[in-house]
PDB file of C-alpha atoms in Angstrom:
ATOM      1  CA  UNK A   1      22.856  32.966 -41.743  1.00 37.00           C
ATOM      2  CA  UNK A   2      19.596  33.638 -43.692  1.00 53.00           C
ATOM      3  CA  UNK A   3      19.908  33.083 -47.225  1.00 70.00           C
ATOM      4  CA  UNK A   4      16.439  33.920 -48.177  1.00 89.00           C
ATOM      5  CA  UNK A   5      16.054  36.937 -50.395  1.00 94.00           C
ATOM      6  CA  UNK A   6      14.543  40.362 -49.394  1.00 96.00           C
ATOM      7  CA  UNK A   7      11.182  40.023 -51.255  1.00 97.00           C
ATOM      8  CA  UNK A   8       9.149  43.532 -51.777  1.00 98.00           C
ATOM      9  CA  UNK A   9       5.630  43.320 -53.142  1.00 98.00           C
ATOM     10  CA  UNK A  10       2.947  45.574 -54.433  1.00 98.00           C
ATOM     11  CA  UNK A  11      -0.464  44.818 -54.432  1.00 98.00           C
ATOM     12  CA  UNK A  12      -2.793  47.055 -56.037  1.00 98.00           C
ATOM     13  CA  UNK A  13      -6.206  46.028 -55.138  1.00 98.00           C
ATOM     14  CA  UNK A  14      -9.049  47.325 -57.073  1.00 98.00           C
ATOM     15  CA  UNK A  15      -6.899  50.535 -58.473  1.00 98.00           C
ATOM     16  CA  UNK A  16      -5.522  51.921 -60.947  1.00 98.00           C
ATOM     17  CA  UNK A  17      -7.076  51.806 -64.789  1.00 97.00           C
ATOM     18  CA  UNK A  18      -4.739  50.165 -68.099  1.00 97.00           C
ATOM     19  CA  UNK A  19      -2.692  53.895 -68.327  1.00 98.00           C
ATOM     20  CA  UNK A  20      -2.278  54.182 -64.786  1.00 98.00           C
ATOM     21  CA  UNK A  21      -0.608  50.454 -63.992  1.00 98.00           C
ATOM     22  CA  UNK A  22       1.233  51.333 -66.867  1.00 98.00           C
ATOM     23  CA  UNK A  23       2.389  54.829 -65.939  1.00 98.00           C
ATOM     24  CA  UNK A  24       3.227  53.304 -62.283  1.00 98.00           C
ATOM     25  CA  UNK A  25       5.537  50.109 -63.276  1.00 98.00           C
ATOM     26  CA  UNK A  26       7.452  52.101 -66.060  1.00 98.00           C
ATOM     27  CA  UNK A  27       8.284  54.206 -63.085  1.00 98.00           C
ATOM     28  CA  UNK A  28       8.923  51.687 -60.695  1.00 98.00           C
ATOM     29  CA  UNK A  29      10.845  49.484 -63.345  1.00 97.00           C
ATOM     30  CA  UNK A  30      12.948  53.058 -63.967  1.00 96.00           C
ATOM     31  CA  UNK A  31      14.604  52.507 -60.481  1.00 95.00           C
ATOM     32  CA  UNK A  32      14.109  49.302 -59.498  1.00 94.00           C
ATOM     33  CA  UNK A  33      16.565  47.877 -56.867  1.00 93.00           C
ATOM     34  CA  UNK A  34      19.577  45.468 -58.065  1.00 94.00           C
ATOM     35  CA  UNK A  35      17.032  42.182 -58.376  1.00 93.00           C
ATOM     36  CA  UNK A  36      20.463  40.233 -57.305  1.00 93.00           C
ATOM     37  CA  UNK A  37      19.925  41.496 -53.844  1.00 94.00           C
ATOM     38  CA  UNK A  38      16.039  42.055 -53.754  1.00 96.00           C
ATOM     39  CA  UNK A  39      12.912  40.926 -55.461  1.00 97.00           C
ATOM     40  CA  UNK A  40      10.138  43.150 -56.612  1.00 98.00           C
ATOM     41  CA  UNK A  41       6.734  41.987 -57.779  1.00 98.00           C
ATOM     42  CA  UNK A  42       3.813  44.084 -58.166  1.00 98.00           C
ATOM     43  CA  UNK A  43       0.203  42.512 -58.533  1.00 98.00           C
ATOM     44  CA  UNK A  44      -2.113  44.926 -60.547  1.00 98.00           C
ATOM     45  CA  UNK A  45      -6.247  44.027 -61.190  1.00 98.00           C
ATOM     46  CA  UNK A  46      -6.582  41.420 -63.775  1.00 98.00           C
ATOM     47  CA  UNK A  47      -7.822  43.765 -66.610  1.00 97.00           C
ATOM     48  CA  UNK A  48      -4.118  45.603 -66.340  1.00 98.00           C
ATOM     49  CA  UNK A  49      -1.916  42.246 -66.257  1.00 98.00           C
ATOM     50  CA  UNK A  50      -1.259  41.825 -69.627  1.00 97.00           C
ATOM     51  CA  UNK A  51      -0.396  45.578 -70.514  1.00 98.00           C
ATOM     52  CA  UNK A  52       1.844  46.036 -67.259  1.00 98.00           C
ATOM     53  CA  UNK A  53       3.484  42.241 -68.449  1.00 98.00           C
ATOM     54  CA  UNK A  54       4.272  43.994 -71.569  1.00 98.00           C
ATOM     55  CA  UNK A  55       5.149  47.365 -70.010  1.00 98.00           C
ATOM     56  CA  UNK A  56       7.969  45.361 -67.565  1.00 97.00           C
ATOM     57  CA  UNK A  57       9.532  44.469 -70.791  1.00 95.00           C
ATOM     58  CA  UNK A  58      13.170  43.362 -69.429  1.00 95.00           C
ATOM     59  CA  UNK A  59      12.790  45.216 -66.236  1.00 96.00           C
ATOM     60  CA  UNK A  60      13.641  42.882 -63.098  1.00 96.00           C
ATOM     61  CA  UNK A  61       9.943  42.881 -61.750  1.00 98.00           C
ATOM     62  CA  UNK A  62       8.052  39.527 -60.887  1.00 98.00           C
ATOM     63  CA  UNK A  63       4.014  39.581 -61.637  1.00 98.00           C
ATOM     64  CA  UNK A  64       1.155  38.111 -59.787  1.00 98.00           C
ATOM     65  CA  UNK A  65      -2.577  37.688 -60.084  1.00 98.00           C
ATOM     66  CA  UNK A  66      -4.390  39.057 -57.152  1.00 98.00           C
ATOM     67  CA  UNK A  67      -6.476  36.068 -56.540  1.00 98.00           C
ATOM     68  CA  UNK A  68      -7.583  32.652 -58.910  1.00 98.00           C
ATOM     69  CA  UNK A  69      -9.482  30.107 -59.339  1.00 98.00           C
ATOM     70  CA  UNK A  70      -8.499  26.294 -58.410  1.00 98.00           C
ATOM     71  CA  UNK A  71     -10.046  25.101 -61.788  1.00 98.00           C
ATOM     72  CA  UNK A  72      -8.113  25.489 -64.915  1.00 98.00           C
ATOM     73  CA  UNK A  73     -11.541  25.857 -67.073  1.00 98.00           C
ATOM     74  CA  UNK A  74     -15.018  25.185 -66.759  1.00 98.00           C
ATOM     75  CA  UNK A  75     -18.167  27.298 -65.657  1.00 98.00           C
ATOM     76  CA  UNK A  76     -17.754  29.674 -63.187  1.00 98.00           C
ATOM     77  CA  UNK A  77     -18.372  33.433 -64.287  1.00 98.00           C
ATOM     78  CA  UNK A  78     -16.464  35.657 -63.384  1.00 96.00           C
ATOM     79  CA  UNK A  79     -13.503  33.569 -61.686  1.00 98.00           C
ATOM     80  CA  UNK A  80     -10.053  33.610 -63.459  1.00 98.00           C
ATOM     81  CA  UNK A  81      -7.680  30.131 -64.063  1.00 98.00           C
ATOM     82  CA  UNK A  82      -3.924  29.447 -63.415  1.00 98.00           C
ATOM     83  CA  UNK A  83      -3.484  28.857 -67.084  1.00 98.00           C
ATOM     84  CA  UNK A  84      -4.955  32.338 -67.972  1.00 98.00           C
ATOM     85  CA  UNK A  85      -2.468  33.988 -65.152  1.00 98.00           C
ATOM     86  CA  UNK A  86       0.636  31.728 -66.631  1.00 98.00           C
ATOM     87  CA  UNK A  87      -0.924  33.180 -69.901  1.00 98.00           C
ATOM     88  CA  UNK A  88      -0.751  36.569 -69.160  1.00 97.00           C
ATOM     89  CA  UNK A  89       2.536  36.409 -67.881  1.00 97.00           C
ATOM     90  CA  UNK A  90       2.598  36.097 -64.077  1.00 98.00           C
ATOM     91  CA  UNK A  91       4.688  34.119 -62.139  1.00 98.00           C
ATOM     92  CA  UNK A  92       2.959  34.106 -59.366  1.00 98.00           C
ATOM     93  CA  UNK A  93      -0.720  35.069 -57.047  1.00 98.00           C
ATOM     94  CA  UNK A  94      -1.499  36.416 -53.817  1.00 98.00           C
ATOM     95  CA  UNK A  95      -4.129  33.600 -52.494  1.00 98.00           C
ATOM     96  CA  UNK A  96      -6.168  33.975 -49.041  1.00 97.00           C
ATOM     97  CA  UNK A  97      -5.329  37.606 -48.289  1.00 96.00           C
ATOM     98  CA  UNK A  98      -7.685  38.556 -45.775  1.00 93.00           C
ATOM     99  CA  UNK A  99      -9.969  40.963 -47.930  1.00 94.00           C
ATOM    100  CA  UNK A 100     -10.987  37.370 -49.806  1.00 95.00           C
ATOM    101  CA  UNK A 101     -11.312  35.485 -46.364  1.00 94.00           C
ATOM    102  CA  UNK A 102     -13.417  38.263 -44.640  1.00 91.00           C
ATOM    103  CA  UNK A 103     -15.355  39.596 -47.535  1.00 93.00           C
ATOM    104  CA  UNK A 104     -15.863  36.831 -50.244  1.00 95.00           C
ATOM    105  CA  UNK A 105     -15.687  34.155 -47.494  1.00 95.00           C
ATOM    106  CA  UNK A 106     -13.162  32.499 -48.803  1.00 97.00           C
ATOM    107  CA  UNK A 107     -12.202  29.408 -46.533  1.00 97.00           C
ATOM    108  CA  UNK A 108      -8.962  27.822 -45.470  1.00 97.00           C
ATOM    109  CA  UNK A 109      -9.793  24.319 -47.505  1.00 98.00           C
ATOM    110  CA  UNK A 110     -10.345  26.992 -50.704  1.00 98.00           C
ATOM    111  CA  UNK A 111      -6.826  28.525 -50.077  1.00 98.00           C
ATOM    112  CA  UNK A 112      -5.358  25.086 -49.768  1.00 98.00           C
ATOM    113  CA  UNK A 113      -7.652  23.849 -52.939  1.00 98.00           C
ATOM    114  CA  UNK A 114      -6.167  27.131 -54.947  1.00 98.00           C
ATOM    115  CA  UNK A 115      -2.632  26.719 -53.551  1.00 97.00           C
ATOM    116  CA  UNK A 116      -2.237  23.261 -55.092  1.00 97.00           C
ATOM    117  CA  UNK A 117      -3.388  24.065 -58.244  1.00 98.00           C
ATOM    118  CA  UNK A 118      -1.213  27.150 -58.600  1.00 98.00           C
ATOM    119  CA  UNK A 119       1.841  25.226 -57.924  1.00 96.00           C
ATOM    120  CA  UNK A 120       0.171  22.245 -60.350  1.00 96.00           C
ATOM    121  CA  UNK A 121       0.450  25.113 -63.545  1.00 97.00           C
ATOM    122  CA  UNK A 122       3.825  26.803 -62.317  1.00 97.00           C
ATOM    123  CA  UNK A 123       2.785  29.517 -60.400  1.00 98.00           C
ATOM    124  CA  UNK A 124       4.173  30.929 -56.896  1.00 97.00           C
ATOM    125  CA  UNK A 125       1.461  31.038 -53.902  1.00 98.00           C
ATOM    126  CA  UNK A 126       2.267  33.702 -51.772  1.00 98.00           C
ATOM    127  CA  UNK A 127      -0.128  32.635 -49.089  1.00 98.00           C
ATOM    128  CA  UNK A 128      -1.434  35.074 -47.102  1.00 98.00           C
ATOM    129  CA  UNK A 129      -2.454  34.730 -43.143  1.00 97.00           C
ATOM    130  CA  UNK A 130      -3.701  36.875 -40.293  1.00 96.00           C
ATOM    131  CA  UNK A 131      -5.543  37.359 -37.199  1.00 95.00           C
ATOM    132  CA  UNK A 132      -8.199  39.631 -36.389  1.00 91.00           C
ATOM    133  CA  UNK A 133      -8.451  42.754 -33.988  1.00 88.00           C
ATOM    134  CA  UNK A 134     -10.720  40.825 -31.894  1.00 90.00           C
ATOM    135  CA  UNK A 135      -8.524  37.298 -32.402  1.00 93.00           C
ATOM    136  CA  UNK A 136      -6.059  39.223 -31.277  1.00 92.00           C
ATOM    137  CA  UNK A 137      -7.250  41.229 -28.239  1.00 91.00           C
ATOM    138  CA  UNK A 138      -8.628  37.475 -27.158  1.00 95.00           C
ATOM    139  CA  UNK A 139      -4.619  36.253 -27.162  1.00 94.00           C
ATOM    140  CA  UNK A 140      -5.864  33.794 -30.041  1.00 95.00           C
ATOM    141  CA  UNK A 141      -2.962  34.894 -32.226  1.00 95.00           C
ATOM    142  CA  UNK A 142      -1.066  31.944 -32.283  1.00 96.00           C
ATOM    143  CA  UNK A 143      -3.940  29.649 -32.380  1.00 97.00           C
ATOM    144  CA  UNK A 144      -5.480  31.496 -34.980  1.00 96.00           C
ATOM    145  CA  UNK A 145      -2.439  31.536 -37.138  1.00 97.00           C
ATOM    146  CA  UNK A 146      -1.557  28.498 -36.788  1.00 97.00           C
ATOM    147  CA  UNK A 147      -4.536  27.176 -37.540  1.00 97.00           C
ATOM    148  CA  UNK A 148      -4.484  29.159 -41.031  1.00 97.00           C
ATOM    149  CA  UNK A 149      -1.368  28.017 -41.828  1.00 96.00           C
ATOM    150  CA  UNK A 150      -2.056  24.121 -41.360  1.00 95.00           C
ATOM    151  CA  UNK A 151      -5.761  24.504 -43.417  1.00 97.00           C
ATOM    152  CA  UNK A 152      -4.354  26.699 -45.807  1.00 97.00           C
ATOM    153  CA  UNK A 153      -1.655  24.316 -46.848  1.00 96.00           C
ATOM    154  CA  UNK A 154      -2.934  20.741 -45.876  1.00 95.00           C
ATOM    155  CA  UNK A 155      -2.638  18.908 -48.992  1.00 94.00           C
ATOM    156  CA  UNK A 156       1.307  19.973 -48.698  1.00 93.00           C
ATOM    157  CA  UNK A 157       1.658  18.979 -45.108  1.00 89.00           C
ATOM    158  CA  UNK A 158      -0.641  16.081 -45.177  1.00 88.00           C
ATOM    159  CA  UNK A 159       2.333  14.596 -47.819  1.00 86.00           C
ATOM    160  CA  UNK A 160       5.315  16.396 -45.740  1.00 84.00           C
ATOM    161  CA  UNK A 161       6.301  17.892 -48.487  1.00 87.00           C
ATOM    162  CA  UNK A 162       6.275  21.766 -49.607  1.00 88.00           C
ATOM    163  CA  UNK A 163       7.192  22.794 -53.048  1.00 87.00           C
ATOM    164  CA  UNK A 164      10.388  25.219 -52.742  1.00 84.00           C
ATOM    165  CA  UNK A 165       8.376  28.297 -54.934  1.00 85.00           C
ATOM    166  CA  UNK A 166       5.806  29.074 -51.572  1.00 94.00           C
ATOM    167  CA  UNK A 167       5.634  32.112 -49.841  1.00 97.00           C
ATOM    168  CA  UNK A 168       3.792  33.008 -46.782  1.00 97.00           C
ATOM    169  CA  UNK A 169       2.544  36.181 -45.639  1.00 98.00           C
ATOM    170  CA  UNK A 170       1.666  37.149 -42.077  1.00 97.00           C
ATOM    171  CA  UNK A 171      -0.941  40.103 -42.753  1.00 94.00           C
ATOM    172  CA  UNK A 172      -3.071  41.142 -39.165  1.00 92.00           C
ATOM    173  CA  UNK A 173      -6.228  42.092 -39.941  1.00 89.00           C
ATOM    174  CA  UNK A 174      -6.331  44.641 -37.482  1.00 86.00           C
ATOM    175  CA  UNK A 175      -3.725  46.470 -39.385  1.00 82.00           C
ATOM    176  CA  UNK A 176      -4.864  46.722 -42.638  1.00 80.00           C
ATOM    177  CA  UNK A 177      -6.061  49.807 -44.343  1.00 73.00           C
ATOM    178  CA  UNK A 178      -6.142  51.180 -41.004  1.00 75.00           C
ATOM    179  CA  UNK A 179      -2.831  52.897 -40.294  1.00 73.00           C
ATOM    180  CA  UNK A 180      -2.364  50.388 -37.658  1.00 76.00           C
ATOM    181  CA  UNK A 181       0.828  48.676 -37.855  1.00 74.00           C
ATOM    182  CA  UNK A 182       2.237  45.859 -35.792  1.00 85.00           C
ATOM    183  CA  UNK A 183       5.193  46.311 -34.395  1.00 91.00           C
ATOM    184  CA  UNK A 184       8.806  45.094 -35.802  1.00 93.00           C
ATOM    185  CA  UNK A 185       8.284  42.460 -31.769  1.00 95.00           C
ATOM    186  CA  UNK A 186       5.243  41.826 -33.317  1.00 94.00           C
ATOM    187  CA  UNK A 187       5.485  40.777 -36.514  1.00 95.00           C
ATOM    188  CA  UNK A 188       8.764  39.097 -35.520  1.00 96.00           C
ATOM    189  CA  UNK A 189       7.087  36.868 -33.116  1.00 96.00           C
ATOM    190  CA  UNK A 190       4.212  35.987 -35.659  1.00 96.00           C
ATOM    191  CA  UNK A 191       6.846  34.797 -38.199  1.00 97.00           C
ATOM    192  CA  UNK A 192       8.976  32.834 -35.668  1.00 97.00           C
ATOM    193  CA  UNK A 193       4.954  30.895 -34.664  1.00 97.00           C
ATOM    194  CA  UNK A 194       4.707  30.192 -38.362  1.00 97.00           C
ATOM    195  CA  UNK A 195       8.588  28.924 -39.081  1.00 96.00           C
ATOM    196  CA  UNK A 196       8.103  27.150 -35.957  1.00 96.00           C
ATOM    197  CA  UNK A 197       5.103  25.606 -37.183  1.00 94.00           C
ATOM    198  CA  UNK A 198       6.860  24.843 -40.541  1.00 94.00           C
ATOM    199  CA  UNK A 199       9.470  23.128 -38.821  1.00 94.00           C
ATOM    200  CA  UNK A 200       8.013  20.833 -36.826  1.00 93.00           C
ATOM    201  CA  UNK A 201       5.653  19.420 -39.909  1.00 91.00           C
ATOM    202  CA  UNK A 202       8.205  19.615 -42.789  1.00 91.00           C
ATOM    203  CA  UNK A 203      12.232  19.799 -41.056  1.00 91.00           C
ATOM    204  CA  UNK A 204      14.286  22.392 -40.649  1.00 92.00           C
ATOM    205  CA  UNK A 205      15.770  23.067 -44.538  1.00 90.00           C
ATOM    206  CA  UNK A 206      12.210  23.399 -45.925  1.00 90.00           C
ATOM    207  CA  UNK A 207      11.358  25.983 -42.840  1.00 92.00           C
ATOM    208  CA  UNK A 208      14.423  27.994 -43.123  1.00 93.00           C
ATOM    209  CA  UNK A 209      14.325  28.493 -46.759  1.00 93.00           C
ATOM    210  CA  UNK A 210      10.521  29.545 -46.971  1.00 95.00           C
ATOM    211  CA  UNK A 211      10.279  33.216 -47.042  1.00 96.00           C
ATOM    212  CA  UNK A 212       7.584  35.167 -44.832  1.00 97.00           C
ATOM    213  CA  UNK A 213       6.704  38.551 -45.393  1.00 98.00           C
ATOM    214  CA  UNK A 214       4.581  41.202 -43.421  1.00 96.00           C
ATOM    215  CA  UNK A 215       1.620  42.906 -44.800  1.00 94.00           C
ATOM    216  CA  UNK A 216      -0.118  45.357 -43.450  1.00 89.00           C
ATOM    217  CA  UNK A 217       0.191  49.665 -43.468  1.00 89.00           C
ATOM    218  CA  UNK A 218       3.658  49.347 -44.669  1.00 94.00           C
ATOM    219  CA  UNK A 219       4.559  52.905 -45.103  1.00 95.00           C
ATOM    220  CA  UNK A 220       8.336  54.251 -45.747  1.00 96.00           C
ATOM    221  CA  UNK A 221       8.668  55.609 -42.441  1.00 95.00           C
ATOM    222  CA  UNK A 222       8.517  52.182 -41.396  1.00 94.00           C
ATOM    223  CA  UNK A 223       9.779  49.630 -43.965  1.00 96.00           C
ATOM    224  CA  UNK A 224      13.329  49.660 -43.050  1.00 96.00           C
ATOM    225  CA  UNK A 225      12.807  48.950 -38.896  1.00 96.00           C
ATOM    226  CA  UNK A 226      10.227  46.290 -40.471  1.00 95.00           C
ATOM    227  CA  UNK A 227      12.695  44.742 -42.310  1.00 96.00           C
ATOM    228  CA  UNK A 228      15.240  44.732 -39.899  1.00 95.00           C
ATOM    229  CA  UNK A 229      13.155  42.370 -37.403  1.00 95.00           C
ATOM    230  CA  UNK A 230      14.482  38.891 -36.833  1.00 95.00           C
ATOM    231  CA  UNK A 231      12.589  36.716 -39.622  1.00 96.00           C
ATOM    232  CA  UNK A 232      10.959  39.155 -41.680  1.00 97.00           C
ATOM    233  CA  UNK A 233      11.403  38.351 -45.436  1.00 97.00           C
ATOM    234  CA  UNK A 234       9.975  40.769 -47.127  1.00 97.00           C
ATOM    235  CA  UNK A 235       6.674  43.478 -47.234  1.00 97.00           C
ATOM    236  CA  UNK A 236       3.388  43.121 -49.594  1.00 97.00           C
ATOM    237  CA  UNK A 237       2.708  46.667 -49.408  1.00 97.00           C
ATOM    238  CA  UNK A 238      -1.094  47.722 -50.241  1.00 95.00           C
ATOM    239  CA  UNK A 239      -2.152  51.700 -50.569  1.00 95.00           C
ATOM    240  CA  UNK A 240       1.541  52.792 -50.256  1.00 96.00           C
ATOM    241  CA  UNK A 241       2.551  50.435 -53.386  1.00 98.00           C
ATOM    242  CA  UNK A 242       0.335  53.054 -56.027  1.00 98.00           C
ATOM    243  CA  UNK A 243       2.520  56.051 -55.475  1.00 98.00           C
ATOM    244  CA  UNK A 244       6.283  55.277 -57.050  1.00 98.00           C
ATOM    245  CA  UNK A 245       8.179  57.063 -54.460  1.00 98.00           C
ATOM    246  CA  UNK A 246       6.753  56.004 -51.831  1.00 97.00           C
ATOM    247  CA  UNK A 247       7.277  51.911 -52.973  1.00 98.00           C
ATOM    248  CA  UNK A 248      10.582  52.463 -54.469  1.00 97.00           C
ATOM    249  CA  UNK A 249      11.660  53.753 -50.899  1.00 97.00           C
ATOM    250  CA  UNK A 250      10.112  50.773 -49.491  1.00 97.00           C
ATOM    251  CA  UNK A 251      11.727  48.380 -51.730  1.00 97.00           C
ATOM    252  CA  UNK A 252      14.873  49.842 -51.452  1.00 95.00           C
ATOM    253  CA  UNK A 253      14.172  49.349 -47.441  1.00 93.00           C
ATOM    254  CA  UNK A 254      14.608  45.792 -48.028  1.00 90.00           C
ATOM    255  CA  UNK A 255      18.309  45.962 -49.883  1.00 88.00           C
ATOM    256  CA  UNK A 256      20.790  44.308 -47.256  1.00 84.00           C
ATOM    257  CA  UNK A 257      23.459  47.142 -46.076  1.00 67.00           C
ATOM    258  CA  UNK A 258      26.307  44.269 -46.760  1.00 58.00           C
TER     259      UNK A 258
END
C-alpha cells in the first residue's frame, strides 16, 4: 500500500509582484485541502517569500525557494543561500528544474553540490529531472533519466544513504510550457525507471517512501487521471499554479477518494 502523501506544488516562476503572491496564497490558503490527506507548497520569486511567509500565517501551506546557492555566504552576486531561504521561512527549494539546466547551464554535479547543502541547513530538495523532446524521440529516456538522477544525487548514493526529507520530480522537457503533456503510461513508466533506480542503490524502504511527482502542463482537466497513475506522488504545477481556481482544483485532484 503506498503510504506516501499526495504532494501538490506551485511554482511561480518569474511572476507575480509582492500584492499579487499575496492576493494568490490568501486565496489559495482560503480553501486549501485537509493538509492531513495532501500537501500544498507554493514557491513564489524570492523578492515575494517573505511577504507570502507572512501572508500563510497558520494556513497549512509548505514554502520553497525556486532555486539556491550551495554556499551559505560569500561572494557571488546575485545568488541566494540556504540560510537566507531557512530565514525567510521556507522549508524547502525546487533545485535542477530544467529551465536552470537548459538556460543557466546548470549541471548535474551543481544539483548534487546544492542538494547537499540544502539538506546540510534543513531544507527539502525537491529535485527536479527530465528528458528532452529530442532525448526522447532518440528512446534515450531512460538513459537520460537515469543518468540525472545518479549525478544529481551522488554524494547521497555514493554513501548509500538518502536523507528521508527528498523529493524527486520527473519534469519532460518536451512538455513544459508547451501544452504538451505526457501521458498518465508515460509519466508512470518514468517514475517506476527512477524508483527502480532508487532501489537498486539505496533498498527498498528508502525507494518506496521517496515521493515523485510530475511536472509539466498540469492543467485541471488533467490532474486527477495524472494522479491516478501507478507511482505518481504528486504535481509541481507551473502557469496553471497563478490562477486560484485553477490550482485549488488541481490540488484537490490529488485528495485520495478513501
Amino acid at each position: 500500500m503506498n503510504q506516501r502523501k499526495p504532494f501538490m506544488a506551485a511554482n511561480w516562476k518569474m511572476n507575480l509582484k509582492r500584492d499579487e503572491s499575496v492576493e494568490l496564497v490568501k486565496a489559495i490558503a482560503a480553501q486549501a485541502p485537509d493538509p492531513d490527506r495532501v500537501e500544498v507548497l507554493v514557491a513564489p520569486p524570492f523578492t515575494s517569500i517573505a511577504t507570502v511567509k507572512e501572508a500563510i500565517g497558520s494556513a497549512p501551506i509548505l514554502l520553497a525557494g525556486q532555486n539556491m546557492h550551495w554556499e551559505p555566504q560569500g561572494a557571488y552576486t546575485g545568488e541566494v543561500s540556504p540560510p537566507m531561504l531557512v530565514e525567510a521561512g521556507c522549508t524547502h527549494v525546487i533545485l535542477g528544474h530544467s529551465e536552470r539546466r537548459s538556460l543557466f547551464g546548470e549541471t548535474d554535479e551543481m544539483i548534487d553540490r546544492k542538494a547537499k547543502s540544502a539538506v546540510r541547513f534543513g531544507l527539502t530538495p525537491i529535485i527536479c529531472i527530465g528528458e528532452s523532446l529530442k532525448e526522447r524521440e532518440e528512446d534515450r529516456t531512460t538513459e537520460v533519466i537515469e543518468a540525472q538522477l545518479r549525478g544529481s544525487l551522488k554524494s547521497f548514493t555514493d554513501q548509500k544513504r538518502l536523507p528521508p526529507a527528498v523529493l524527486l520530480a520527473y519534469e519532460p522537457v518536451w512538455a513544459i510550457g508547451t501544452g504538451e503533456t505526457a501521458t498518465p503510461e508515460d509519466a508512470s513508466q518514468a517514475h517506476g525507471v527512477l524508483r527502480t533506480r532508487l532501489r537498486k542503490v539505496l533498498g527498498d524502504s528508502r525507494a518506496v517512501a521517496t515521493p515523485i511527482l510530475y511536472g509539466g502542463s498540469v492543467k485541471p482537466e488533467n490532474a486527477a487521471e495524472l494522479m491516478r497513475a501507478p507511482g505518481v506522488d504528486g504535481v509541481l504545477v507551473g502557469g496553471a499554479s497563478l490562477d486560484p481556481v485553477s490550482f485549488l482544483a488541481i490540488a484537490r485532484a490529488g485528495v485520495p477518494l478513501t
